[in-house]
Short mmCIF file of N, CA and C in Angstrom, two decimals:
data_model
loop_
_atom_site.label_atom_id
_atom_site.label_comp_id
_atom_site.label_asym_id
_atom_site.label_seq_id
_atom_site.Cartn_x
_atom_site.Cartn_y
_atom_site.Cartn_z
N UNK Z 1 -27.55 70.76 53.43
CA UNK Z 1 -26.42 69.93 53.06
C UNK Z 1 -26.22 69.94 51.56
N UNK Z 2 -24.99 69.95 51.17
CA UNK Z 2 -24.67 69.98 49.75
C UNK Z 2 -24.74 68.57 49.18
N UNK Z 3 -25.15 68.46 47.91
CA UNK Z 3 -25.27 67.16 47.25
C UNK Z 3 -23.91 66.47 47.14
N UNK Z 4 -22.86 67.24 46.93
CA UNK Z 4 -21.53 66.65 46.81
C UNK Z 4 -21.10 65.99 48.12
N UNK Z 5 -21.43 66.61 49.24
CA UNK Z 5 -21.08 66.04 50.54
C UNK Z 5 -21.85 64.74 50.79
N UNK Z 6 -23.11 64.72 50.39
CA UNK Z 6 -23.91 63.50 50.55
C UNK Z 6 -23.34 62.38 49.69
N UNK Z 7 -22.98 62.72 48.46
CA UNK Z 7 -22.40 61.72 47.56
C UNK Z 7 -21.07 61.21 48.11
N UNK Z 8 -20.25 62.09 48.62
CA UNK Z 8 -18.98 61.68 49.21
C UNK Z 8 -19.19 60.80 50.43
N UNK Z 9 -20.17 61.14 51.25
CA UNK Z 9 -20.45 60.36 52.45
C UNK Z 9 -20.95 58.96 52.09
N UNK Z 10 -21.83 58.87 51.10
CA UNK Z 10 -22.33 57.56 50.68
C UNK Z 10 -21.21 56.72 50.08
N UNK Z 11 -20.36 57.33 49.29
CA UNK Z 11 -19.23 56.58 48.72
C UNK Z 11 -18.27 56.14 49.83
N UNK Z 12 -18.08 56.98 50.86
CA UNK Z 12 -17.24 56.60 51.99
C UNK Z 12 -17.86 55.42 52.74
N UNK Z 13 -19.18 55.43 52.96
CA UNK Z 13 -19.85 54.31 53.63
C UNK Z 13 -19.73 53.03 52.82
N UNK Z 14 -19.87 53.14 51.51
CA UNK Z 14 -19.73 51.96 50.66
C UNK Z 14 -18.30 51.42 50.72
N UNK Z 15 -17.32 52.30 50.73
CA UNK Z 15 -15.93 51.87 50.84
C UNK Z 15 -15.69 51.18 52.19
N UNK Z 16 -16.26 51.71 53.26
CA UNK Z 16 -16.14 51.06 54.57
C UNK Z 16 -16.77 49.67 54.55
N UNK Z 17 -17.92 49.55 53.89
CA UNK Z 17 -18.58 48.25 53.75
C UNK Z 17 -17.67 47.26 53.01
N UNK Z 18 -17.05 47.72 51.94
CA UNK Z 18 -16.14 46.85 51.19
C UNK Z 18 -14.95 46.43 52.05
N UNK Z 19 -14.43 47.35 52.85
CA UNK Z 19 -13.29 47.02 53.71
C UNK Z 19 -13.67 46.05 54.81
N UNK Z 20 -14.83 46.27 55.44
CA UNK Z 20 -15.24 45.42 56.55
C UNK Z 20 -15.53 44.00 56.08
N UNK Z 21 -16.18 43.87 54.93
CA UNK Z 21 -16.54 42.54 54.43
C UNK Z 21 -15.43 41.91 53.59
N UNK Z 22 -14.37 42.65 53.35
CA UNK Z 22 -13.24 42.19 52.51
C UNK Z 22 -13.70 41.79 51.11
N UNK Z 23 -14.77 42.37 50.65
CA UNK Z 23 -15.27 42.02 49.32
C UNK Z 23 -14.59 42.81 48.21
N UNK Z 24 -13.71 43.75 48.56
CA UNK Z 24 -12.98 44.48 47.53
C UNK Z 24 -11.96 43.60 46.82
N UNK Z 25 -11.62 42.45 47.39
CA UNK Z 25 -10.65 41.56 46.76
C UNK Z 25 -11.32 40.56 45.82
N UNK Z 26 -12.63 40.56 45.78
CA UNK Z 26 -13.35 39.61 44.93
C UNK Z 26 -13.42 40.13 43.51
N UNK Z 27 -13.65 39.20 42.59
CA UNK Z 27 -13.87 39.59 41.21
C UNK Z 27 -15.26 40.20 41.09
N UNK Z 28 -15.52 40.95 40.01
CA UNK Z 28 -16.82 41.62 39.90
C UNK Z 28 -18.03 40.68 39.98
N UNK Z 29 -17.97 39.52 39.35
CA UNK Z 29 -19.12 38.61 39.41
C UNK Z 29 -19.27 38.03 40.82
N UNK Z 30 -18.14 37.83 41.52
CA UNK Z 30 -18.21 37.35 42.90
C UNK Z 30 -18.79 38.44 43.82
N UNK Z 31 -18.40 39.68 43.56
CA UNK Z 31 -18.94 40.79 44.35
C UNK Z 31 -20.45 40.89 44.19
N UNK Z 32 -20.92 40.76 42.95
CA UNK Z 32 -22.37 40.87 42.74
C UNK Z 32 -23.11 39.73 43.42
N UNK Z 33 -22.56 38.52 43.39
CA UNK Z 33 -23.19 37.40 44.09
C UNK Z 33 -23.17 37.63 45.60
N UNK Z 34 -22.05 38.09 46.11
CA UNK Z 34 -21.93 38.35 47.55
C UNK Z 34 -22.92 39.42 48.00
N UNK Z 35 -23.03 40.51 47.23
CA UNK Z 35 -23.95 41.58 47.58
C UNK Z 35 -25.40 41.11 47.49
N UNK Z 36 -25.71 40.30 46.50
CA UNK Z 36 -27.07 39.78 46.35
C UNK Z 36 -27.45 38.91 47.54
N UNK Z 37 -26.56 38.03 47.94
CA UNK Z 37 -26.83 37.15 49.08
C UNK Z 37 -26.94 37.97 50.36
N UNK Z 38 -26.06 38.95 50.54
CA UNK Z 38 -26.09 39.78 51.74
C UNK Z 38 -27.39 40.57 51.84
N UNK Z 39 -27.82 41.17 50.75
CA UNK Z 39 -29.06 41.95 50.75
C UNK Z 39 -30.26 41.04 50.98
N UNK Z 40 -30.25 39.84 50.39
CA UNK Z 40 -31.35 38.90 50.58
C UNK Z 40 -31.46 38.46 52.03
N UNK Z 41 -30.35 38.11 52.65
CA UNK Z 41 -30.37 37.69 54.05
C UNK Z 41 -30.82 38.84 54.94
N UNK Z 42 -30.33 40.04 54.70
CA UNK Z 42 -30.73 41.20 55.49
C UNK Z 42 -32.24 41.47 55.34
N UNK Z 43 -32.76 41.36 54.13
CA UNK Z 43 -34.18 41.58 53.90
C UNK Z 43 -35.02 40.52 54.62
N UNK Z 44 -34.56 39.26 54.62
CA UNK Z 44 -35.30 38.21 55.32
C UNK Z 44 -35.30 38.44 56.84
N UNK Z 45 -34.19 38.89 57.38
CA UNK Z 45 -34.11 39.17 58.82
C UNK Z 45 -35.05 40.32 59.19
N UNK Z 46 -35.06 41.38 58.39
CA UNK Z 46 -35.94 42.51 58.67
C UNK Z 46 -37.40 42.09 58.57
N UNK Z 47 -37.76 41.32 57.55
CA UNK Z 47 -39.14 40.87 57.39
C UNK Z 47 -39.56 39.98 58.55
N UNK Z 48 -38.70 39.05 58.94
CA UNK Z 48 -39.02 38.15 60.05
C UNK Z 48 -39.20 38.93 61.35
N UNK Z 49 -38.35 39.90 61.58
CA UNK Z 49 -38.48 40.73 62.78
C UNK Z 49 -39.78 41.53 62.74
N UNK Z 50 -40.14 42.05 61.58
CA UNK Z 50 -41.36 42.84 61.44
C UNK Z 50 -42.60 41.99 61.69
N UNK Z 51 -42.57 40.74 61.27
CA UNK Z 51 -43.75 39.88 61.41
C UNK Z 51 -43.84 39.27 62.80
N UNK Z 52 -42.74 38.75 63.34
CA UNK Z 52 -42.82 37.93 64.54
C UNK Z 52 -42.55 38.65 65.85
N UNK Z 53 -41.81 39.73 65.87
CA UNK Z 53 -41.51 40.40 67.13
C UNK Z 53 -42.77 40.96 67.80
N UNK Z 54 -43.70 41.60 67.07
CA UNK Z 54 -44.91 42.06 67.77
C UNK Z 54 -45.71 40.93 68.40
N UNK Z 55 -45.77 39.78 67.76
CA UNK Z 55 -46.48 38.64 68.32
C UNK Z 55 -45.82 38.18 69.62
N UNK Z 56 -44.51 38.07 69.62
CA UNK Z 56 -43.80 37.62 70.82
C UNK Z 56 -43.89 38.64 71.94
N UNK Z 57 -43.86 39.92 71.61
CA UNK Z 57 -43.99 40.95 72.64
C UNK Z 57 -45.37 40.88 73.27
N UNK Z 58 -46.41 40.70 72.46
CA UNK Z 58 -47.77 40.58 73.00
C UNK Z 58 -47.89 39.36 73.90
N UNK Z 59 -47.35 38.21 73.45
CA UNK Z 59 -47.43 37.00 74.26
C UNK Z 59 -46.65 37.15 75.57
N UNK Z 60 -45.49 37.79 75.51
CA UNK Z 60 -44.70 38.01 76.73
C UNK Z 60 -45.45 38.94 77.67
N UNK Z 61 -46.08 39.97 77.14
CA UNK Z 61 -46.85 40.89 77.98
C UNK Z 61 -48.01 40.16 78.66
N UNK Z 62 -48.72 39.32 77.93
CA UNK Z 62 -49.81 38.55 78.53
C UNK Z 62 -49.29 37.60 79.60
N UNK Z 63 -48.18 36.95 79.33
CA UNK Z 63 -47.60 36.00 80.29
C UNK Z 63 -47.22 36.70 81.58
N UNK Z 64 -46.48 37.81 81.47
CA UNK Z 64 -46.03 38.50 82.67
C UNK Z 64 -47.16 39.21 83.40
N UNK Z 65 -48.18 39.63 82.68
CA UNK Z 65 -49.31 40.25 83.36
C UNK Z 65 -50.09 39.22 84.16
N UNK Z 66 -50.13 37.98 83.71
CA UNK Z 66 -50.78 36.92 84.49
C UNK Z 66 -49.95 36.55 85.71
N UNK Z 67 -48.64 36.54 85.55
CA UNK Z 67 -47.76 36.18 86.67
C UNK Z 67 -47.83 37.23 87.77
N UNK Z 68 -47.78 38.49 87.41
CA UNK Z 68 -47.71 39.56 88.40
C UNK Z 68 -49.07 40.11 88.79
N UNK Z 69 -50.11 39.30 88.65
CA UNK Z 69 -51.41 39.65 89.18
C UNK Z 69 -52.21 40.62 88.36
N UNK Z 70 -52.13 40.49 87.08
CA UNK Z 70 -52.94 41.34 86.22
C UNK Z 70 -54.40 40.94 86.31
N UNK Z 71 -55.24 41.77 85.77
CA UNK Z 71 -56.67 41.48 85.76
C UNK Z 71 -56.94 40.25 84.89
N UNK Z 72 -57.66 39.26 85.41
CA UNK Z 72 -57.99 38.11 84.57
C UNK Z 72 -58.99 38.52 83.49
N UNK Z 73 -58.89 37.88 82.36
CA UNK Z 73 -59.80 38.19 81.27
C UNK Z 73 -61.19 37.74 81.64
N UNK Z 74 -62.18 38.56 81.35
CA UNK Z 74 -63.56 38.22 81.69
C UNK Z 74 -64.07 37.16 80.73
N UNK Z 75 -64.81 36.22 81.27
CA UNK Z 75 -65.39 35.18 80.43
C UNK Z 75 -66.83 35.52 80.16
N UNK Z 76 -67.22 35.38 78.96
CA UNK Z 76 -68.59 35.72 78.58
C UNK Z 76 -69.44 34.49 78.51
#
């Protein structure tokens, strides 16, 4: 892939982002605040999913394995 095509594609994606969020009508300082808040919220969602989803999947697996007749855990 050519570097120019990648640059054009990234600029097209950024333009689509501006159109979807309607942030192209904001002033530059408003745009920077909007982008900062958006990136912060997205980062918090990704971090929360990374930390808590494996725990919930494990708990759900244990719950359903007990319901559907899984092997009981051995007691020592």
